[in-house]
GROMACS .gro file of C-alpha atoms in nm:
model
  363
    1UNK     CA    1   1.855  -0.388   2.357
    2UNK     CA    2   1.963  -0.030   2.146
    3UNK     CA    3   2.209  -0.046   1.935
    4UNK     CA    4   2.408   0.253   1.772
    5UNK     CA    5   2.519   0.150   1.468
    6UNK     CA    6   2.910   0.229   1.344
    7UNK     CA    7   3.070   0.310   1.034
    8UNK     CA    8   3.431   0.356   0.974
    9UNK     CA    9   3.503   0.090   1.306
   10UNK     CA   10   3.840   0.027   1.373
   11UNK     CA   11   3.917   0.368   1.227
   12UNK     CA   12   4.077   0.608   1.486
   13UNK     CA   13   3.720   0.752   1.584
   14UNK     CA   14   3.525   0.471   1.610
   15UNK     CA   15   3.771   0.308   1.841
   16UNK     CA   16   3.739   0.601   2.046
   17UNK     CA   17   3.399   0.704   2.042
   18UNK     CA   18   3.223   0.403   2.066
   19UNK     CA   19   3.316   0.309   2.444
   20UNK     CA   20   3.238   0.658   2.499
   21UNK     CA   21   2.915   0.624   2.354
   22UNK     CA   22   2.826   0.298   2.513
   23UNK     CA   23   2.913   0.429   2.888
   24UNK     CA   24   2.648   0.673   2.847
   25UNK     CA   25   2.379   0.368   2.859
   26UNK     CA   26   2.433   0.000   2.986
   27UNK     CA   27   2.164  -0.114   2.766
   28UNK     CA   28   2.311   0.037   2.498
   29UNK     CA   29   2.504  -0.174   2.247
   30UNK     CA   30   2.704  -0.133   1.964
   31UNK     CA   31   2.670  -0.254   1.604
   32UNK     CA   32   3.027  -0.201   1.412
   33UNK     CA   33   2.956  -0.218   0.961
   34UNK     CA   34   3.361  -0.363   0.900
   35UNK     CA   35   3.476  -0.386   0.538
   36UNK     CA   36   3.600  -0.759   0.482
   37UNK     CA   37   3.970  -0.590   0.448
   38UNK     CA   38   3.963  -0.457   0.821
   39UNK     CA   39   3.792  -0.785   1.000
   40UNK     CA   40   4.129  -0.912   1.144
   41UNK     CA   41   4.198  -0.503   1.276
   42UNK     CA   42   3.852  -0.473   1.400
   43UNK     CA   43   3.878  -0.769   1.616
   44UNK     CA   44   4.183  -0.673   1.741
   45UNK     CA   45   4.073  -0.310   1.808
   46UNK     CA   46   3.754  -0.488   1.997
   47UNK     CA   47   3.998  -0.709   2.212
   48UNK     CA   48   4.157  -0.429   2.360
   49UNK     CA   49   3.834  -0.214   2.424
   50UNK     CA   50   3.706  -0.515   2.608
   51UNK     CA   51   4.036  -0.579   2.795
   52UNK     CA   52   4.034  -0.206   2.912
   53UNK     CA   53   3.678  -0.178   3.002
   54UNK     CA   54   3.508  -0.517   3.087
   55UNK     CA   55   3.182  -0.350   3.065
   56UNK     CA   56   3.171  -0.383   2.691
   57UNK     CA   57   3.197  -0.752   2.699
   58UNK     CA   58   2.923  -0.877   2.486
   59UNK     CA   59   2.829  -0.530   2.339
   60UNK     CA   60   2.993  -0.439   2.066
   61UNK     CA   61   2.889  -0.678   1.731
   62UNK     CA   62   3.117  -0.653   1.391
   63UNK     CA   63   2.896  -0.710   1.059
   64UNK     CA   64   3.089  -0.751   0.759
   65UNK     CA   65   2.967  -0.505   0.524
   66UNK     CA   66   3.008  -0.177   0.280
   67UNK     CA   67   2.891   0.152   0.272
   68UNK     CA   68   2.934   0.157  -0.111
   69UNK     CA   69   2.709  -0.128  -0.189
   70UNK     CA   70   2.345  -0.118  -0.170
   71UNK     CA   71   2.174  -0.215   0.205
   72UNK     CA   72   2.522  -0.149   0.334
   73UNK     CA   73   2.571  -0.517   0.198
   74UNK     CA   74   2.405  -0.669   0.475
   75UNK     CA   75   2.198  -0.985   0.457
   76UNK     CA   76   1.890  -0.811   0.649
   77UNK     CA   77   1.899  -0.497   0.717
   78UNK     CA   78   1.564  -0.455   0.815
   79UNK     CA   79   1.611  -0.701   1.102
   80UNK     CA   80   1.934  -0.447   1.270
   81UNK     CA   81   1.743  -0.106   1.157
   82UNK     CA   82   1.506  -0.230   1.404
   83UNK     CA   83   1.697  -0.213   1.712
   84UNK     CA   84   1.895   0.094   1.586
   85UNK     CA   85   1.856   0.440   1.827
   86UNK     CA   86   2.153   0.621   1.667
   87UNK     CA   87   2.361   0.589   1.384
   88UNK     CA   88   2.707   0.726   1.365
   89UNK     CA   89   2.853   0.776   1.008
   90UNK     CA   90   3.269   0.828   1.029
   91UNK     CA   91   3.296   0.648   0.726
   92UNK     CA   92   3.456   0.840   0.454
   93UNK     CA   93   3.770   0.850   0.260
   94UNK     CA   94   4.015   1.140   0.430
   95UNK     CA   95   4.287   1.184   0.138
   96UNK     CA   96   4.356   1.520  -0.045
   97UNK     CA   97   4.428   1.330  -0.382
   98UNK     CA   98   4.146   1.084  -0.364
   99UNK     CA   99   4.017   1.039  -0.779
  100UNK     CA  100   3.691   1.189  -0.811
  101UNK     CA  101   3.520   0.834  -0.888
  102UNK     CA  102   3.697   0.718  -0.524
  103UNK     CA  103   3.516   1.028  -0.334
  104UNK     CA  104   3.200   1.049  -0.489
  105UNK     CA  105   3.160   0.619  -0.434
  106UNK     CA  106   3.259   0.670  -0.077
  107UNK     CA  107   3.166   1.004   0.039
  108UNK     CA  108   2.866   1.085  -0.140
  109UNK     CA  109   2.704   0.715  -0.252
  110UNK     CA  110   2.821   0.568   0.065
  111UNK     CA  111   2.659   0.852   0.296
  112UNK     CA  112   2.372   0.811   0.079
  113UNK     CA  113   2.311   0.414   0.185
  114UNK     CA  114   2.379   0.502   0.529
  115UNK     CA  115   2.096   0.763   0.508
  116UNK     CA  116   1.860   0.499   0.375
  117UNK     CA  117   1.980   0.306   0.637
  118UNK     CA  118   1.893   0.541   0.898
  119UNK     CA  119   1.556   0.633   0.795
  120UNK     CA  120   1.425   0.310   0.782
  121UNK     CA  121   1.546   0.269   1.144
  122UNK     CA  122   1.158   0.328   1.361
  123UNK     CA  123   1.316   0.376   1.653
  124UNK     CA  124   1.610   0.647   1.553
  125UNK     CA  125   1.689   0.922   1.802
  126UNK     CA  126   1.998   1.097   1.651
  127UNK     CA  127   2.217   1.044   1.315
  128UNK     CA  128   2.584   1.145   1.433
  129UNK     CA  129   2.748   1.240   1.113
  130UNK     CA  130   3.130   1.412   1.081
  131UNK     CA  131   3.188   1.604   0.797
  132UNK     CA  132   3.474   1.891   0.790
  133UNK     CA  133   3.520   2.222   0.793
  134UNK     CA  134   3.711   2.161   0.440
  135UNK     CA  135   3.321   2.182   0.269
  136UNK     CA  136   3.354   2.548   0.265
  137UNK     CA  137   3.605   2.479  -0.046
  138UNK     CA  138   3.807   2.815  -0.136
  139UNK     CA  139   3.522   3.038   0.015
  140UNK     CA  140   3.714   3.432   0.107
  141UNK     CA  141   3.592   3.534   0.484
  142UNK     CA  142   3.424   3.395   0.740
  143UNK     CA  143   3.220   3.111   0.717
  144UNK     CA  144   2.952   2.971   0.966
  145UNK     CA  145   2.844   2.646   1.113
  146UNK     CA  146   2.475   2.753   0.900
  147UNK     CA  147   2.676   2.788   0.568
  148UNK     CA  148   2.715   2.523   0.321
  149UNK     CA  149   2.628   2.627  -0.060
  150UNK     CA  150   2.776   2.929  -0.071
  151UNK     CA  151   2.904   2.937  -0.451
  152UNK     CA  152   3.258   2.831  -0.306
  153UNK     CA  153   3.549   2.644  -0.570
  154UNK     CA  154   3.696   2.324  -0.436
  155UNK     CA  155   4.094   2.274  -0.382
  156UNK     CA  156   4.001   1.891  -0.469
  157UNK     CA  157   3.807   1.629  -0.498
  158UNK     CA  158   3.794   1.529  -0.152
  159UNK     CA  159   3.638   1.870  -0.045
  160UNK     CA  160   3.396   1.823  -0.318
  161UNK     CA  161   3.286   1.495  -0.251
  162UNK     CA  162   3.248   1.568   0.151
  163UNK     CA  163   3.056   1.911   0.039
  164UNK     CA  164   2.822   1.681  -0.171
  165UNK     CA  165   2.771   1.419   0.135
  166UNK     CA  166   2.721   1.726   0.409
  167UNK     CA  167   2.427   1.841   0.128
  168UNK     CA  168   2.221   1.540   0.141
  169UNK     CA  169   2.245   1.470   0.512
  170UNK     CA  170   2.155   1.855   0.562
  171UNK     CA  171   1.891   1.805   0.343
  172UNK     CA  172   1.752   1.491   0.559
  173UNK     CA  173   1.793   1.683   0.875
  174UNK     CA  174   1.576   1.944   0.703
  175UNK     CA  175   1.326   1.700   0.630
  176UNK     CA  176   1.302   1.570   0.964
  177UNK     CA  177   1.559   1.311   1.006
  178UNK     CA  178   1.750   1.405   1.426
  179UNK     CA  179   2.088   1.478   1.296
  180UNK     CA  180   2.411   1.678   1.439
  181UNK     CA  181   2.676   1.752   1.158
  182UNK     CA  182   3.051   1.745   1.308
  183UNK     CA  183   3.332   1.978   1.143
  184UNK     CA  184   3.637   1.927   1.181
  185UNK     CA  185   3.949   2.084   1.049
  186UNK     CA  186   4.291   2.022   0.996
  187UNK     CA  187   4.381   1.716   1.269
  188UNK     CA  188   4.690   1.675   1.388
  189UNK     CA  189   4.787   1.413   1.663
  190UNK     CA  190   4.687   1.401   2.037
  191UNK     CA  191   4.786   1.714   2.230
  192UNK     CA  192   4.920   1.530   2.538
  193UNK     CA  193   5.147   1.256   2.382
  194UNK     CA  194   5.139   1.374   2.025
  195UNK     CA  195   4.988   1.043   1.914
  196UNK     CA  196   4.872   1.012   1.495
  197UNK     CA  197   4.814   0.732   1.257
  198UNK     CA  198   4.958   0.923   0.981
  199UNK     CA  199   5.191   1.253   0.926
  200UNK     CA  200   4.958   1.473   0.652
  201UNK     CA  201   4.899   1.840   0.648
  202UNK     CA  202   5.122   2.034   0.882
  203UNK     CA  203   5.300   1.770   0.909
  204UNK     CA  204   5.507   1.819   0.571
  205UNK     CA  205   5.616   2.135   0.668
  206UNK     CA  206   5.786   1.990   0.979
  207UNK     CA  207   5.933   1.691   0.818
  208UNK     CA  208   6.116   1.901   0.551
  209UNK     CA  209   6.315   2.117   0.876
  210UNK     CA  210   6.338   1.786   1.051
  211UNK     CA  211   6.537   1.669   0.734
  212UNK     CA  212   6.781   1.958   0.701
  213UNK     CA  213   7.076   1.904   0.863
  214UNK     CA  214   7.186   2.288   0.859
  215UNK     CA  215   7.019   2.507   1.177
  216UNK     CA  216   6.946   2.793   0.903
  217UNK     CA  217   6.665   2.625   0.690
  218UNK     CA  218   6.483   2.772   0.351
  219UNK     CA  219   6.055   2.742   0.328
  220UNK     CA  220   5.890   2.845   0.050
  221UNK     CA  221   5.581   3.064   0.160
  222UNK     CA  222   5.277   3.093  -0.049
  223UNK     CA  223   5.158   3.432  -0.027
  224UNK     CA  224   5.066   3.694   0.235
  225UNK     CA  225   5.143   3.438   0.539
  226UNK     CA  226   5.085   3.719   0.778
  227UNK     CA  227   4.746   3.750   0.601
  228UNK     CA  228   4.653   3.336   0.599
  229UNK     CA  229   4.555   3.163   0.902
  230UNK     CA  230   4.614   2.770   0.919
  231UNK     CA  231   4.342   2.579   1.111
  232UNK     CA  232   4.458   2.296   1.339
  233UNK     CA  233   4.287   2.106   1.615
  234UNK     CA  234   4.417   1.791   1.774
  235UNK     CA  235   4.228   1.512   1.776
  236UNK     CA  236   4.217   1.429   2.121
  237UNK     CA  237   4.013   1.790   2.146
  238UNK     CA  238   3.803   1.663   1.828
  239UNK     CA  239   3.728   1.301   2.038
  240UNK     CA  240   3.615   1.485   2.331
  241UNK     CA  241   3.407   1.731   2.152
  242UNK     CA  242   3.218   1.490   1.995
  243UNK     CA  243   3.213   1.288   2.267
  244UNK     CA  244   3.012   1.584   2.459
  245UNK     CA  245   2.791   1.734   2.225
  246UNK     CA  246   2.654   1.377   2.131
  247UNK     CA  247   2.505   1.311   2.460
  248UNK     CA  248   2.381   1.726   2.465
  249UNK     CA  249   2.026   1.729   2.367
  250UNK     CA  250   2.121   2.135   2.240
  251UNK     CA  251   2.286   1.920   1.933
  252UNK     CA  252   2.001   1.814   1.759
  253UNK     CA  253   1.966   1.985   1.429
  254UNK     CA  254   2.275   2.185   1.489
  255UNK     CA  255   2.592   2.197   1.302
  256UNK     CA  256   2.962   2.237   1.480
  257UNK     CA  257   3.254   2.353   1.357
  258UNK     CA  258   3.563   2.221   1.520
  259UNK     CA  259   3.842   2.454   1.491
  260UNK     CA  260   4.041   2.686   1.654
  261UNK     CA  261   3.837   2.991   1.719
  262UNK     CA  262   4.198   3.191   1.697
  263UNK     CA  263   4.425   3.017   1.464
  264UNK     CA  264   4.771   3.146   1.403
  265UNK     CA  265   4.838   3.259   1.070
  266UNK     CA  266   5.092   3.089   0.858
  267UNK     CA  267   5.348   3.304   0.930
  268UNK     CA  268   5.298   3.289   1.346
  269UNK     CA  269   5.302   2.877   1.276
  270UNK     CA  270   5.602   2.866   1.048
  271UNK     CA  271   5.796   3.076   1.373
  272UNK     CA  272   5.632   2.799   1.602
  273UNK     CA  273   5.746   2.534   1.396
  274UNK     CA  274   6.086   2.669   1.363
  275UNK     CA  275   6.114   2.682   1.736
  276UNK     CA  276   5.956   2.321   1.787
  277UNK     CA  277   6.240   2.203   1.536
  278UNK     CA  278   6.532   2.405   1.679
  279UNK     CA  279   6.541   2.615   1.300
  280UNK     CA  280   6.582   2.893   1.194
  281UNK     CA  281   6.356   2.938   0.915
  282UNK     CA  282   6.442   3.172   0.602
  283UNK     CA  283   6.108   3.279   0.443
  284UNK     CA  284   6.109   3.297   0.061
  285UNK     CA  285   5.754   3.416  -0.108
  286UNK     CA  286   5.634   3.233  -0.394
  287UNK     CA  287   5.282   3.240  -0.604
  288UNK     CA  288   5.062   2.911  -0.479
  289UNK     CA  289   5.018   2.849  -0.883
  290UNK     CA  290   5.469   2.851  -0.902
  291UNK     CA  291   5.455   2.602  -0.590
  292UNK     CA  292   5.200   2.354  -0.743
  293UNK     CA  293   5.373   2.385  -1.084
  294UNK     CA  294   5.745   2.282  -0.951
  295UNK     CA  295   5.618   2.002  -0.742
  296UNK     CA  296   5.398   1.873  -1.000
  297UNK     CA  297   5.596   1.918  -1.346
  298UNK     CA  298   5.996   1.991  -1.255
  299UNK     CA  299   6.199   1.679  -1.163
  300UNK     CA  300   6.334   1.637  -0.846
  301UNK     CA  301   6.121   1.903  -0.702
  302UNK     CA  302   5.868   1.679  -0.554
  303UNK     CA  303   6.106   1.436  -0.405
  304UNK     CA  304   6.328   1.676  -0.253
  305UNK     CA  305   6.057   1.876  -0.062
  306UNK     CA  306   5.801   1.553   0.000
  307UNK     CA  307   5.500   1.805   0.027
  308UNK     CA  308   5.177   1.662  -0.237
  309UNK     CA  309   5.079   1.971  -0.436
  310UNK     CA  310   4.746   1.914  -0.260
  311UNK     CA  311   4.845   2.025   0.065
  312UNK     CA  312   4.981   2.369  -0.100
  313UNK     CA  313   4.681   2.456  -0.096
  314UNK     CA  314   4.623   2.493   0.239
  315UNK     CA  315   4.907   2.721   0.344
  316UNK     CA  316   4.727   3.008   0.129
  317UNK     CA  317   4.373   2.900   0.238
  318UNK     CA  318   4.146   3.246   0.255
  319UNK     CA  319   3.874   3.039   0.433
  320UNK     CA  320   3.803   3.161   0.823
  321UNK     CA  321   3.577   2.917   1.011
  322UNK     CA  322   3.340   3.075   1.289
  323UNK     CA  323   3.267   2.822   1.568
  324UNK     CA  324   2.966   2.975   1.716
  325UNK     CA  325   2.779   2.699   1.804
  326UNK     CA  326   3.106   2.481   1.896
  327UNK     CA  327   3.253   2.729   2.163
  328UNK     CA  328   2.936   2.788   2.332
  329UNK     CA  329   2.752   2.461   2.391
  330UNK     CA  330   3.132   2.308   2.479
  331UNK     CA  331   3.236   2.623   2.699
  332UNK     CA  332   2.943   2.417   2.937
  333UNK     CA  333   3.140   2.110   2.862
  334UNK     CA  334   3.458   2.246   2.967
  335UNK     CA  335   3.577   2.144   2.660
  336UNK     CA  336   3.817   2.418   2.453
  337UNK     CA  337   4.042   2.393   2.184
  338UNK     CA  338   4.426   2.393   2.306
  339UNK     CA  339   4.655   2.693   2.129
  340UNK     CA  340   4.889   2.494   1.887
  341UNK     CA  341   5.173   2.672   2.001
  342UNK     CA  342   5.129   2.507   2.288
  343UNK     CA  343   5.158   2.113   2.205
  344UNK     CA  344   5.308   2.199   1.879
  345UNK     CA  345   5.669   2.049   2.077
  346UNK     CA  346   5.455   1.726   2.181
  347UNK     CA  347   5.322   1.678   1.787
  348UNK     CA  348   5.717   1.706   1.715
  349UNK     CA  349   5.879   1.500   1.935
  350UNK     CA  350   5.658   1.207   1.854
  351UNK     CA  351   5.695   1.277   1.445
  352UNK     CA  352   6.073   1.279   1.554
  353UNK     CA  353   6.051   0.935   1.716
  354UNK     CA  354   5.800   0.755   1.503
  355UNK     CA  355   5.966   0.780   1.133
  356UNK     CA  356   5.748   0.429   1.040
  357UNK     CA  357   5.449   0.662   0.986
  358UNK     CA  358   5.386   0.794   0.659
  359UNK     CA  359   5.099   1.014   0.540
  360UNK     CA  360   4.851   0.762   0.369
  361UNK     CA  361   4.504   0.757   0.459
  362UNK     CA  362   4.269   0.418   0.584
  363UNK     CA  363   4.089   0.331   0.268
   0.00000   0.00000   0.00000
């Protein structure tokens, strides 16, 4: 029987792609790498796949293991790569202040065994790997699903490290290897019932108005926010998109981009925030270099606000991401990504009623 082999199972995209996946073929099975840490989680996650869709009774396998160590620290990994037909790498660490020794052992050295994995697999039709849009670093102007080097500074070490991994699985796609390259950008939670494992990004803003008890509410603004756009997709658009272009023989070799082709700019976002959160938002303009320096050096600053200095960065981000490829092969999908302004009251409501979740990533 095929397998498609998993990383980053019981993360939120393996536990939604892989029944996905496995529906497309009933001789298709499922191989799941799980990190010792996440057994219990993954068995539970596996449970309720099974208990919602009998069909996967006997098809999905969990393998302890670890991107990070050599042969994915599997016993024989020769014996699975033999039965492997795709390989989908989610695996990575998503966290804006990850150290730079965390990233690159993760998202560059991890990606890296996974590609060794992958080519000694005989029978491999596709290597499904997400990436994000974030690679483009602090590149000014548009930037395409073909661009990747393009000179660009990084806001962290997280961009960095996912640049460096998106290199060397572009360069095995080059050399031959069947490969689509998923980018997302900013996720936020599910569009219909505002669903998230973790409030990051956006998500600050929206917890500082939630906190004020006043209607009339102060937010710093970094820069021209009629000139900035903010990039947001939720992930329930991001699961389906996948989903679709997966089983779309057009995706071989081809990169996506999954964002919103029309963002709003900050300063449209920061009016639909202040209408999701019943405020009435005072704008006050400050440098992005002033912002990062109060949160970072002057007491109190920090914990008053509860926005990282990473995710400054991001509210005066000059990148704009072109989804070419994305809006046409999932226009035949009838897949498109929802206007913010739109489920931006769902995303609120559930932040509003879920205080439990904080903003730390699955590592």
């Amino acid at each position: 029987m095929a397998v498609a082999f998993f990383t980053g199972f019981p993360g939120f995209l393996g536990v939604q792609l892989l029944p996905r996946v496995l529906a497309r073929d009933p001789e298709l099975r499922a191989v799941c790498l799980v990190q010792a840490k996440f057994a219990d989680l993954a068995r539970t996650r596996v449970d309720e796949l099974v208990a919602a869709d009998a069909s996967l009774e006997g098809r999905i396998e969990l393998v302890e293991g670890d991107i990070t160590v050599e042969d994915l620290g599997l016993d024989d990994p020769a014996r699975l790569a033999a039965d492997v037909t795709e390989v989908w790498h989610l695996a990575a660490v998503y966290d804006l202040a990850v150290p730079r020794d965390v990233g690159m052992r993760i998202n560059v050295v991890g990606t890296e065994h996974v590609l060794r994995f992958a080519e000694s697999a005989p029978g491999l039709t596709r290597h499904q790997y997400v990436s994000t849009c974030y690679v483009s670093g602090r590149y000014a102007g548009p930037f395409a699903e073909s661009d990747l080097d393009v000179g660009q500074r990084f806001n962290n070490f997280y961009e960095e490290t996912k640049f460096l991994a998106e290199v060397a699985v572009a360069e095995r796609m080059r050399g031959g290897m069947p490969t689509s390259i998923y980018r997302p950008a900013i996720v936020v939670g599910d569009s219909t019932t505002g669903q998230t494992q973790k409030f990051d990004g956006p998500y600050f803003a929206t917890q500082w108005l939630l906190r004020q008890k006043l209607r009339l509410t102060v937010m710093p603004v970094i820069g021209d926010p009629t000139a900035v756009r903010f990039n947001v997709v939720p992930r329930d658009f991001v699961v389906d998109a996948i989903a679709a272009l997966s089983g779309d023989d057009r995706s071989k070799d081809r990169v996506y981009q999954l964002a919103d082709p029309k963002p709003l700019t900050v300063d449209e976002l920061l009016d639909a925030m202040g209408a999701a959160t019943d405020k009435r938002i005072v704008k006050v303009p400050i440098s992005r270099g002033l912002a990062k320096f109060a949160v970072e050096k002057i007491p109190g600053v920090h914990d008053l606000l509860r926005i990282p200095s990473d995710a400054i960065d991001y509210f005066s981000h000059p990148t704009h991401y072109l989804t070419t490829n994305a809006s046409a092969d999932l226009e035949t999908h009838g897949i498109s990504c929802p206007r913010l302004v739109d489920y931006l009251p769902t995303l609120v409501a559930f932040q509003r009623s879920h205080p439990e979740i904080s903003h730390h990533a699955m590592i």
